[in-house]
Amino acid sequence: MENADVRPTGPALPTGRGDLSYGVVRALRGRPGSGTPLPPTGTADDAAPYGEDLHLALYLCYELHYRGFCGVDPAWEWDPALLAFRADLERRFLDALRTDTKRRTDVDEALADLLVEPPDGTSASHYLKDEGELWHLREYAAQRSVYHLKEADPHAWVIPRLRGRAKAAMATIECAEFGGGRADRIHSRLFAGLMTDLGLDTTYGRYVDVATGEMLASVNLMSMFGLHRALRGALVGHFAAVEVAASPASRRLAEAMRRVGAGEAAARFYDEHVAGDGTHEQLVRREVVGGLLDEEPWLETDVAFGADATGVLDARLAEKLLSAWGDGLSALRTPR
C-alpha cells in the first residue's frame, strides 16, 4: 500500500556526484526495503573525506532529519541500512577532521584566535567588502543558502543534551535566531529577503546542486555534531566559534551589500547579526560554554575540537571561493 506520508512537497533530490551520492539518490527514489541496494559497507573508506561525493551523500542522509525531499518516503529517516551507511560516511569525515585539526585542550585558547582581527584579512568577507562585485555576492549567497535557509536548526539539536546554565543560555540565543516570537524576524526568513534583493530563488534547497563540496562539508559538520549526543561538546565549540566570528564578518558583508547597491533587505540580514551576535558572543562564552564545562569539565577537549574544526572547514571554503574569484571564474559548481 502506498505510504500516505509520501507527498509532493519539499526540495527535489539533487543530482549525484559519484558512487556514494548516486547510490543514496537511487535508494531514496524507492521505499525502504524495496530492493535498491545502498553502496556496500566500506565504500566510504577510500572516498576523499572532504570530497563532493561523500558530502553530498552525507547531506542527503542528514536532510531526512530536516525537511526531507519531494516524494521520498519519510520512513528512510530511521532506516537501519541507511543509518549504517551514514555511520561509515561520518567515520571517514570525523577521522579526517581529528587528523587535520589542532589538538588543543584549552577552549579559551581556541576561541582567542578568533578574537584577533588580522590587519590584512584574507577571508571571503574581507574580499567581498573591498573588491566584491554584485555577481560575487550573488554566488556567496547562493552557496550560503544551503545553511542560512535553515539557520540555527542544526544547533537546536543540542538543547536537550544540555543542563542548567548552558541549556538556558542556548535556548535564549536560539529564540533570537528564530525571531524572538516573530515569524518575520526568523533569520532564515531574513536571509530569504536578502536572496530576493539579489535576484536569487528563495526555494529551500534550490542551490544544493551548485554548492561546492566545501560548503556541504560546513553544513554537514553542524548536523553531525548536533545529531550525536557524544559530540555535544563539539557542537557547543562550533556554535561558540560561529558566534565569536560572526559580528565582524557580518559588518564587512553589510558594507559589501551597500557598496554594490544590493538592496536594503540584503544589508539588513547582516546588520541583524552585527547587532545580535556581539551580545551572543559573551553569552555563549560565559553561559553556554562555561555552563557546560561547569557541569561536564571533561568535555573541554571536545569543545576546543569543535571550534578548531569549524576553522578548518571555513578556511577550505574561503580558499575555494577566493581561488575561483581571483581567476575571474565562478565558484559555483556546474552540475553534470
Coordinates of C-alpha atoms in Angstrom, one line a residue, residues 43-155:
T43 CA 32.8 2.0 0.2
A44 CA 33.4 5.3 2.1
D45 CA 36.8 4.1 3.3
D46 CA 38.6 5.2 0.1
A47 CA 36.5 8.3 -0.6
A48 CA 38.0 11.8 -0.3
P49 CA 37.0 12.8 3.3
Y50 CA 36.2 16.4 2.2
G51 CA 35.1 15.5 -1.3
E52 CA 31.9 16.4 -3.1
D53 CA 30.6 12.8 -3.4
L54 CA 31.0 11.9 0.2
H55 CA 29.5 15.2 1.4
L56 CA 26.5 15.2 -0.9
A57 CA 25.8 11.6 0.2
L58 CA 26.1 12.7 3.9
Y59 CA 23.9 15.8 3.2
L60 CA 21.2 13.6 1.7
C61 CA 21.2 11.4 4.8
Y62 CA 21.1 14.4 7.2
E63 CA 18.4 16.3 5.3
L64 CA 16.0 13.5 6.0
H65 CA 16.0 14.8 9.6
Y66 CA 15.1 18.3 8.5
R67 CA 12.6 18.7 5.6
G68 CA 13.2 15.6 3.6
F69 CA 12.8 15.5 -0.2
C70 CA 9.8 15.7 -2.5
G71 CA 8.4 12.2 -3.0
V72 CA 10.8 10.5 -0.6
D73 CA 9.3 8.1 1.9
P74 CA 9.8 9.6 5.4
A75 CA 10.5 6.1 6.7
W76 CA 14.0 6.5 5.3
E77 CA 14.9 8.8 8.2
W78 CA 15.3 5.9 10.5
D79 CA 16.1 3.1 8.1
P80 CA 18.7 0.8 9.7
A81 CA 20.6 0.2 6.5
L82 CA 20.8 3.9 5.6
L83 CA 21.9 4.8 9.2
A84 CA 24.7 2.2 9.0
F85 CA 25.8 3.6 5.7
R86 CA 25.7 7.2 7.1
A87 CA 27.9 6.0 10.0
D88 CA 30.6 4.9 7.5
L89 CA 30.5 8.4 5.9
E90 CA 30.6 10.1 9.3
R91 CA 33.5 8.0 10.4
R92 CA 35.6 8.9 7.3
F93 CA 34.8 12.6 7.8
L94 CA 35.4 12.7 11.5
D95 CA 38.6 10.8 11.3
A96 CA 40.0 13.3 8.8
L97 CA 38.9 16.2 10.9
R98 CA 40.6 14.8 14.0
T99 CA 43.8 14.3 12.0
D100 CA 43.7 17.8 10.4
T101 CA 42.6 19.8 13.4
K102 CA 44.9 21.2 16.2
R103 CA 44.9 19.0 19.3
R104 CA 44.1 21.7 21.8
T105 CA 42.6 21.1 25.3
D106 CA 42.0 24.8 26.2
V107 CA 38.8 26.4 25.0
D108 CA 39.9 29.9 25.7
E109 CA 43.0 29.3 23.6
A110 CA 40.9 28.0 20.7
L111 CA 38.5 30.9 20.8
A112 CA 41.2 33.6 21.4
D113 CA 42.5 33.1 17.8
L114 CA 39.0 34.1 16.5
L115 CA 39.0 37.4 18.6
V116 CA 42.1 38.7 16.8
E117 CA 41.3 40.5 13.5
P118 CA 44.4 40.5 11.3
P119 CA 45.0 43.9 9.6
D120 CA 45.4 42.2 6.2
G121 CA 42.5 39.8 6.5
T122 CA 42.1 37.3 3.6
S123 CA 38.7 35.9 4.4
A124 CA 35.8 35.8 1.9
S125 CA 34.1 38.6 3.8
H126 CA 37.2 40.8 3.5
Y127 CA 37.4 40.2 -0.2
L128 CA 33.7 40.9 -0.7
K129 CA 33.9 44.2 1.3
D130 CA 36.9 45.5 -0.6
E131 CA 36.6 44.1 -4.1
G132 CA 33.4 42.1 -4.4
E133 CA 31.1 42.8 -7.3
L134 CA 27.4 42.0 -7.4
W135 CA 27.9 38.6 -9.0
H136 CA 30.4 37.6 -6.3
L137 CA 27.8 38.4 -3.6
R138 CA 25.1 36.5 -5.5
E139 CA 27.4 33.5 -5.7
Y140 CA 28.2 33.8 -2.0
A141 CA 24.5 34.0 -1.0
A142 CA 23.6 31.0 -3.3
Q143 CA 26.3 28.9 -1.6
R144 CA 25.4 30.0 1.9
S145 CA 21.7 29.4 1.4
V146 CA 22.3 25.7 1.9
Y147 CA 22.7 26.6 5.6
H148 CA 21.0 30.0 6.1
L149 CA 17.6 28.9 4.8
K150 CA 17.6 26.6 7.9
E151 CA 19.7 28.8 10.1
A152 CA 20.0 27.7 13.7
D153 CA 18.1 24.4 13.1
P154 CA 21.2 22.2 13.4
H155 CA 22.2 23.9 16.7

